mmCIF file of C-alpha atoms in Angstrom:
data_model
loop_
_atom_site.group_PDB
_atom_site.id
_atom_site.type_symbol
_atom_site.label_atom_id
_atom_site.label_comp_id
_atom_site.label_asym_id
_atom_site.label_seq_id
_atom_site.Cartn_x
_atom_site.Cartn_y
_atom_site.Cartn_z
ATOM 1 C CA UNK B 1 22.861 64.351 4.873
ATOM 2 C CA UNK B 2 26.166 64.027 2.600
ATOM 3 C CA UNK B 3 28.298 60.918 3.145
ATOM 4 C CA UNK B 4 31.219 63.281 3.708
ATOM 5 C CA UNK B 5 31.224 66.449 5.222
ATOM 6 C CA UNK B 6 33.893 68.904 4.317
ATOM 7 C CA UNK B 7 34.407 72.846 5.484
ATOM 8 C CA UNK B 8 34.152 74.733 2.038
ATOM 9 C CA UNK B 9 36.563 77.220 3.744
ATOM 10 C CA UNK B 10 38.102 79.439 1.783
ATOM 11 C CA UNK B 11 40.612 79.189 4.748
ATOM 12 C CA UNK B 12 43.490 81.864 4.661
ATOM 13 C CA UNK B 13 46.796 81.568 6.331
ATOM 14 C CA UNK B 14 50.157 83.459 6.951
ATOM 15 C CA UNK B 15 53.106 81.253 4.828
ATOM 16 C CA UNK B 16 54.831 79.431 7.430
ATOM 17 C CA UNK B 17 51.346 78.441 9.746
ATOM 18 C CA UNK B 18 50.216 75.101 10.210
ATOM 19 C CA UNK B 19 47.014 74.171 8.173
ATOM 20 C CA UNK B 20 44.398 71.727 9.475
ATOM 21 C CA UNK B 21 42.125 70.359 6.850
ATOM 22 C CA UNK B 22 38.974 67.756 7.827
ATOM 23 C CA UNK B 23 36.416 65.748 6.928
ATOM 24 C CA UNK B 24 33.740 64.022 8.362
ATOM 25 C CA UNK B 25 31.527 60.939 6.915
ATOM 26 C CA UNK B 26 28.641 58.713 7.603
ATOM 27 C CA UNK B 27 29.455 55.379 5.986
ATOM 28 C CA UNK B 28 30.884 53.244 8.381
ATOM 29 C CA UNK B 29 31.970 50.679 5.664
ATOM 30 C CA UNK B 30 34.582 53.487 4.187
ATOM 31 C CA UNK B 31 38.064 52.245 4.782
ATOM 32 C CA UNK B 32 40.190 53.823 2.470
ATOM 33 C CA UNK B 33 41.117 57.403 3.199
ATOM 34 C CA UNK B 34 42.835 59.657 0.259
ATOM 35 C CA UNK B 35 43.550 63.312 -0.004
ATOM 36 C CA UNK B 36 43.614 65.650 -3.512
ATOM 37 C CA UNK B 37 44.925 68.534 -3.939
ATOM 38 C CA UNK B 38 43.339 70.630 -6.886
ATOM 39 C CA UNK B 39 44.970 73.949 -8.495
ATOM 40 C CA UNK B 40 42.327 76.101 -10.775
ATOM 41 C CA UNK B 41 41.230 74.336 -13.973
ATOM 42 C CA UNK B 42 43.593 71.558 -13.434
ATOM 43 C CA UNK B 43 42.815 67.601 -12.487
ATOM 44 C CA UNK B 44 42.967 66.650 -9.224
ATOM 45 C CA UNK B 45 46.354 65.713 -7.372
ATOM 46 C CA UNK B 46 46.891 62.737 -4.747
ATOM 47 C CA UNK B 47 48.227 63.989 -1.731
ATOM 48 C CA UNK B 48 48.245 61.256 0.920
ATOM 49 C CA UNK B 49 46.767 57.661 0.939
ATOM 50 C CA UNK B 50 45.944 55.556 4.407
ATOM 51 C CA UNK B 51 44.152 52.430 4.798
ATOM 52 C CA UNK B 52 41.541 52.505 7.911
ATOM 53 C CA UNK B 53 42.814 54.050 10.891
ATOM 54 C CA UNK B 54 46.142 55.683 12.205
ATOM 55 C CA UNK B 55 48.751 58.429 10.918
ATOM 56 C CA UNK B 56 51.082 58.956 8.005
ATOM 57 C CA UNK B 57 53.611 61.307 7.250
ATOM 58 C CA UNK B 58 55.218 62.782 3.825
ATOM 59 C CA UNK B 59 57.426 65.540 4.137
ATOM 60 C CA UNK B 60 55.129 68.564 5.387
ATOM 61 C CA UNK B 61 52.042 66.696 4.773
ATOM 62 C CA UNK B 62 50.568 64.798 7.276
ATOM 63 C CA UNK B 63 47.066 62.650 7.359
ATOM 64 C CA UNK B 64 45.061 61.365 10.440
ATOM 65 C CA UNK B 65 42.156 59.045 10.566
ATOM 66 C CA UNK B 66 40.333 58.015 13.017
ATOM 67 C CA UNK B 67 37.565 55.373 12.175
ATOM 68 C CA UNK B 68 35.915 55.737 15.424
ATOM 69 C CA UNK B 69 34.604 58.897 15.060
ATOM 70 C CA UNK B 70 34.272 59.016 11.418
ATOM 71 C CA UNK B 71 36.726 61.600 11.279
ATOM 72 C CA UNK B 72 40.030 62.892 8.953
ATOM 73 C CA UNK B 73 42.789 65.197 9.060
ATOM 74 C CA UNK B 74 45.025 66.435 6.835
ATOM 75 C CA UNK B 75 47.996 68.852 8.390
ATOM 76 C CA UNK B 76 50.207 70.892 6.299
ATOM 77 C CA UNK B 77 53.275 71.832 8.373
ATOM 78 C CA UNK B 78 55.469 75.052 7.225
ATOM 79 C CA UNK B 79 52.717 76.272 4.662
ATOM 80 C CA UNK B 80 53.665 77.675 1.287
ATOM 81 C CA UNK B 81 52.007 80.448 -1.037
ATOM 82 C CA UNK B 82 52.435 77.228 -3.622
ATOM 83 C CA UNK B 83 50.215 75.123 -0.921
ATOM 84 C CA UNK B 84 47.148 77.843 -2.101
ATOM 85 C CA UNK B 85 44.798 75.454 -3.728
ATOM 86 C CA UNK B 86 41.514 73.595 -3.369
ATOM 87 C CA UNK B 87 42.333 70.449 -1.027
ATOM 88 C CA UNK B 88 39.578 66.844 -1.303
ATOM 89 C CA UNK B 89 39.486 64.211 0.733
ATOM 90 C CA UNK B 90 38.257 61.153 -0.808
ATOM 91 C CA UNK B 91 37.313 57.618 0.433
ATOM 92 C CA UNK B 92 36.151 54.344 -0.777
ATOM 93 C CA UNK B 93 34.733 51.582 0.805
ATOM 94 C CA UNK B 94 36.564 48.392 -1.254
ATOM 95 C CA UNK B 95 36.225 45.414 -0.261
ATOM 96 C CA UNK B 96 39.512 44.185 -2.489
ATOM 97 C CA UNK B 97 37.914 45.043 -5.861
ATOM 98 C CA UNK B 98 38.712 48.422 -7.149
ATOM 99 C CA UNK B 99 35.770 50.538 -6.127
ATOM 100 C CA UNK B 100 34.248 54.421 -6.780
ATOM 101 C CA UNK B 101 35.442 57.654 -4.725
ATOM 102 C CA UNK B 102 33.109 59.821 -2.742
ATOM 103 C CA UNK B 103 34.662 63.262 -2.390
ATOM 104 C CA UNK B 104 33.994 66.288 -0.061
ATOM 105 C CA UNK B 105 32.684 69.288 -1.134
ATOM 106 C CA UNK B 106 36.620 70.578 -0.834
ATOM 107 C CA UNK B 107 38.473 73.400 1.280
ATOM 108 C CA UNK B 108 39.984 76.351 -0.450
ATOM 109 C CA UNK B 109 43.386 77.119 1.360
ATOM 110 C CA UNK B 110 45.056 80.412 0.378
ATOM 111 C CA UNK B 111 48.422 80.775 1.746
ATOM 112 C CA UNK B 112 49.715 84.453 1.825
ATOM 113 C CA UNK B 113 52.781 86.206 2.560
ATOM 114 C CA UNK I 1 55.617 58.047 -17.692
ATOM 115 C CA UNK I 2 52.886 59.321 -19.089
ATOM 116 C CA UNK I 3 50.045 60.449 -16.120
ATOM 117 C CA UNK I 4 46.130 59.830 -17.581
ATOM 118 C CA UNK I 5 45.414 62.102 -20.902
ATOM 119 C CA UNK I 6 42.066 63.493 -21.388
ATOM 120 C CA UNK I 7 41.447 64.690 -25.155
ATOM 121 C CA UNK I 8 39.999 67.372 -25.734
ATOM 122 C CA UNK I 9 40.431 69.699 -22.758
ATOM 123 C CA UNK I 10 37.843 72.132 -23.641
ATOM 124 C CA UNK I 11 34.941 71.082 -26.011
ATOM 125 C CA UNK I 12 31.684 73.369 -26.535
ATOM 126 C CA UNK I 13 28.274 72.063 -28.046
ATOM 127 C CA UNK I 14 25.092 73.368 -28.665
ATOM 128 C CA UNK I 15 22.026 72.284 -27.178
ATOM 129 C CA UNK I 16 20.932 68.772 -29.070
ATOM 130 C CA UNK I 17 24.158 67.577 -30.395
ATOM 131 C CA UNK I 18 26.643 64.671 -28.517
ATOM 132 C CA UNK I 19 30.231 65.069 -26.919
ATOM 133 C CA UNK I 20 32.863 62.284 -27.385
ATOM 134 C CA UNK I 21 35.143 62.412 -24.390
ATOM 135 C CA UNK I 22 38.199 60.527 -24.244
ATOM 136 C CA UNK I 23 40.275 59.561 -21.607
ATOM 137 C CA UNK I 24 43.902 56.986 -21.889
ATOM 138 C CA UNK I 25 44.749 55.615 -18.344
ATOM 139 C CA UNK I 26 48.041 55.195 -17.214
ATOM 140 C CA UNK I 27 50.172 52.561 -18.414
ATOM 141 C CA UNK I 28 49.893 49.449 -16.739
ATOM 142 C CA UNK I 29 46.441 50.554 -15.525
ATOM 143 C CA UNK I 30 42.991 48.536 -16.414
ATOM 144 C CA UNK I 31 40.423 50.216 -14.502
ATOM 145 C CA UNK I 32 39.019 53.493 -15.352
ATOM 146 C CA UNK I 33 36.424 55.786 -13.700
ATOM 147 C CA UNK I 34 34.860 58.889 -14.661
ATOM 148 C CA UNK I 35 34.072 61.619 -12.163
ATOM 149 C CA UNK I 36 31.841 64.961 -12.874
ATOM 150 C CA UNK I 37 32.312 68.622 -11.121
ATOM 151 C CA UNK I 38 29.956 71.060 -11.563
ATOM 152 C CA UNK I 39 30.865 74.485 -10.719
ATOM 153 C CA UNK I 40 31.904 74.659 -6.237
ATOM 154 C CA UNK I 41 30.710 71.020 -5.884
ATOM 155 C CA UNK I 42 33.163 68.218 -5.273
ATOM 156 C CA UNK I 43 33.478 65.602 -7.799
ATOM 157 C CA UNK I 44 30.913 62.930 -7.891
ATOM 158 C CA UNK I 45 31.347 59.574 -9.705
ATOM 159 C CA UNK I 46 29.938 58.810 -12.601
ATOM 160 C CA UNK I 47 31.110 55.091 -13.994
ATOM 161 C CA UNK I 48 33.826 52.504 -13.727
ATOM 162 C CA UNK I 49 34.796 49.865 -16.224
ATOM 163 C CA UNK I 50 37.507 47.717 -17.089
ATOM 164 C CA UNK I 51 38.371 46.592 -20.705
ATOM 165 C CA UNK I 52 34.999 45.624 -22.307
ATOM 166 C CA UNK I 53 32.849 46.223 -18.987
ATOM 167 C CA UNK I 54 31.155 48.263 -17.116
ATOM 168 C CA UNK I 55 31.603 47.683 -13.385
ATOM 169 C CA UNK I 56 29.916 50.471 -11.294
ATOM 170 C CA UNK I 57 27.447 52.858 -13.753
ATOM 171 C CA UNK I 58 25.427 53.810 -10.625
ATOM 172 C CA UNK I 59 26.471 57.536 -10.788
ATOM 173 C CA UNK I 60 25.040 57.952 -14.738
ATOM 174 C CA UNK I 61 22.509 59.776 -15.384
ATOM 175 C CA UNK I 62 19.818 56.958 -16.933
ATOM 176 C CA UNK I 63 19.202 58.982 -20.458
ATOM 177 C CA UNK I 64 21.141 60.184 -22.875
ATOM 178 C CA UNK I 65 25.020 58.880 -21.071
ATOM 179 C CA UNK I 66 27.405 56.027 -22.348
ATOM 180 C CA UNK I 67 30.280 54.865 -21.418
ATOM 181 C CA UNK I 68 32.758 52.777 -22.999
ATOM 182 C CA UNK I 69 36.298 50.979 -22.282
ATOM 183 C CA UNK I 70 37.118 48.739 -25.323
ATOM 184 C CA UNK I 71 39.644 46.026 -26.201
ATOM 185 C CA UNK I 72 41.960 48.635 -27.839
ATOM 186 C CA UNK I 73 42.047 52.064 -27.501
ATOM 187 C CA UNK I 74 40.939 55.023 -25.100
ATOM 188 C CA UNK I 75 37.593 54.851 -22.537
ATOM 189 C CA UNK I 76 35.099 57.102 -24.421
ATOM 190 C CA UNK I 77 32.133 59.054 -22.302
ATOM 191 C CA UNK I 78 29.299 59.977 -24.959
ATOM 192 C CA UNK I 79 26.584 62.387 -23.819
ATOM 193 C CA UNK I 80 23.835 62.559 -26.596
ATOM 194 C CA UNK I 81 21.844 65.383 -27.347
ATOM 195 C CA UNK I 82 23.790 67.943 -24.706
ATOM 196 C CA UNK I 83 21.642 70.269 -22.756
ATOM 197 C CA UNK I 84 22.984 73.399 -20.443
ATOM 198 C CA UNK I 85 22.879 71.481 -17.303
ATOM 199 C CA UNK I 86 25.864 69.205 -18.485
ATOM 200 C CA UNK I 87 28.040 71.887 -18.749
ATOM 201 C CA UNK I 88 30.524 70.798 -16.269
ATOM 202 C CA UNK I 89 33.877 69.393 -15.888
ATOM 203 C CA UNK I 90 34.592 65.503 -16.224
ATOM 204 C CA UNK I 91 37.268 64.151 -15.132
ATOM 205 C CA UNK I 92 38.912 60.443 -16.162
ATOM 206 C CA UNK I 93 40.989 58.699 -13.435
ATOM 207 C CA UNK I 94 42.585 55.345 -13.641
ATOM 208 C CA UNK I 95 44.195 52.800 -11.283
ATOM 209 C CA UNK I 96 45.953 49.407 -11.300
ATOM 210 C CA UNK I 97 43.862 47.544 -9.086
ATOM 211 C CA UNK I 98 42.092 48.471 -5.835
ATOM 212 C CA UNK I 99 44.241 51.097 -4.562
ATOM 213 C CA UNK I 100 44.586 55.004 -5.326
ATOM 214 C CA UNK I 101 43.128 56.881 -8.568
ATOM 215 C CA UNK I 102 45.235 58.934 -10.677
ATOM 216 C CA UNK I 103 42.937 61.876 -12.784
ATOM 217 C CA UNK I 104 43.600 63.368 -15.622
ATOM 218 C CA UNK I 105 43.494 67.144 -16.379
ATOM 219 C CA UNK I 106 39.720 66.935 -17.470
ATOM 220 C CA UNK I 107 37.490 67.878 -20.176
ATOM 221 C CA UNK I 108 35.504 71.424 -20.002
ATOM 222 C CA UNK I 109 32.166 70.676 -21.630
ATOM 223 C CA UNK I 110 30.589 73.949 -22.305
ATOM 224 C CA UNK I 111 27.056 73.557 -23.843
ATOM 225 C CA UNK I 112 25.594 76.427 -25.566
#
């Protein structure tokens, strides 16, 4: 089993629909919640950033994590054709040292018109 | 303000002989990591160092990979005598201490 489970998608949506975007993960020790966003060819972009459980907002983009059942969100209100992209989540388990990144497997979103 | 530069973005090699990859963090930043993605796989990590160490290498393959992060200068990955199967994207991120990555646009490593 993966440490973190992610839908491979692709996942296609009207422009304008609310996008929901999850993961799921074993290590219980994880604390430190990120989302990427990735365009084709290019490096990895961070999205959101949340430290163990609870929501945050920025501007269309909103992130949920709930510790207790291993589980995050990432919402995308008002969705734009620009939005189309590969989306990670990401998550570390530091204990106040720096520490590696395990990724998801990533969801293609394509936004249309 | 310069994000984390990756030189060179595309490099191809025939079977047997060694890539340099380089990667600059972001100013102000003193830890770096480096991250591979093969083709529709995430990206998994690799090795994090700070200036003149190596921190994490559990994610390194045990043969033929290096990594480096002197004094002065860039964080250099060195895979000796390339074969097909590390054809792959790598990707350098940095940060300033433990808190969020930045990456860099990557390195295409095409092996002949």
């Amino acid at each position: 089993q993966k440490e973190v489970e992610q839908d491979p998608g692709p996942l296609s949506v009207p422009e304008g629909a609310i996008v929901s975007l999850n993961c799921t993960y074993s290590n219980s020790a994880f604390q430190y919640f990120m989302w990427y966003r990735q365009y084709s060819r290019k490096g990895p972009e961070l999205l959101m950033y949340t430290y163990s459980s609870g929501n945050k907002e920025d501007g269309r983009f909103t992130a949920q994590v709930d510790k207790s059942s291993k589980y995050i969100s990432l919402f995308i209100r008002d969705s734009q054709p620009s939005d189309s992209a590969t989306y990670l989540c990401a998550m570390s388990a530091s204990s106040g040292t720096a520490s590696k990144l395990t990724f998801g497997t990533g969801t293609r979103l394509q936004v249309t018109l | 303000n310069a994000g984390v530069m990756q030189n060179p973005r595309h490099l191809v090699r025939r079977r047997g002989q060694e890539a340099r990859l380089r990667c600059s963090p972001m100013k102000g930043h003193s830890h770096v990591y480096w991250y591979r993605q093969l083709p529709e796989e995430g990206l998994k990590f690799m090795v994090y160092l700070q200036k003149e160490n190596i921190i994490d290498e559990s994610g390194m393959p045990k043969e033929r990979f290096s990594a480096e992060f002197p004094k002065e200068g860039p964080s250099i990955l060195r895979i000796q005598q390339v074969v097909r199967g590390d054809s792959a994207a790598y990707f350098c991120a940095s940060s300033r201490g433990p808190e969020t990555q930045y990456f860099g646009p990557g390195t295409r490593l095409l092996v002949l």
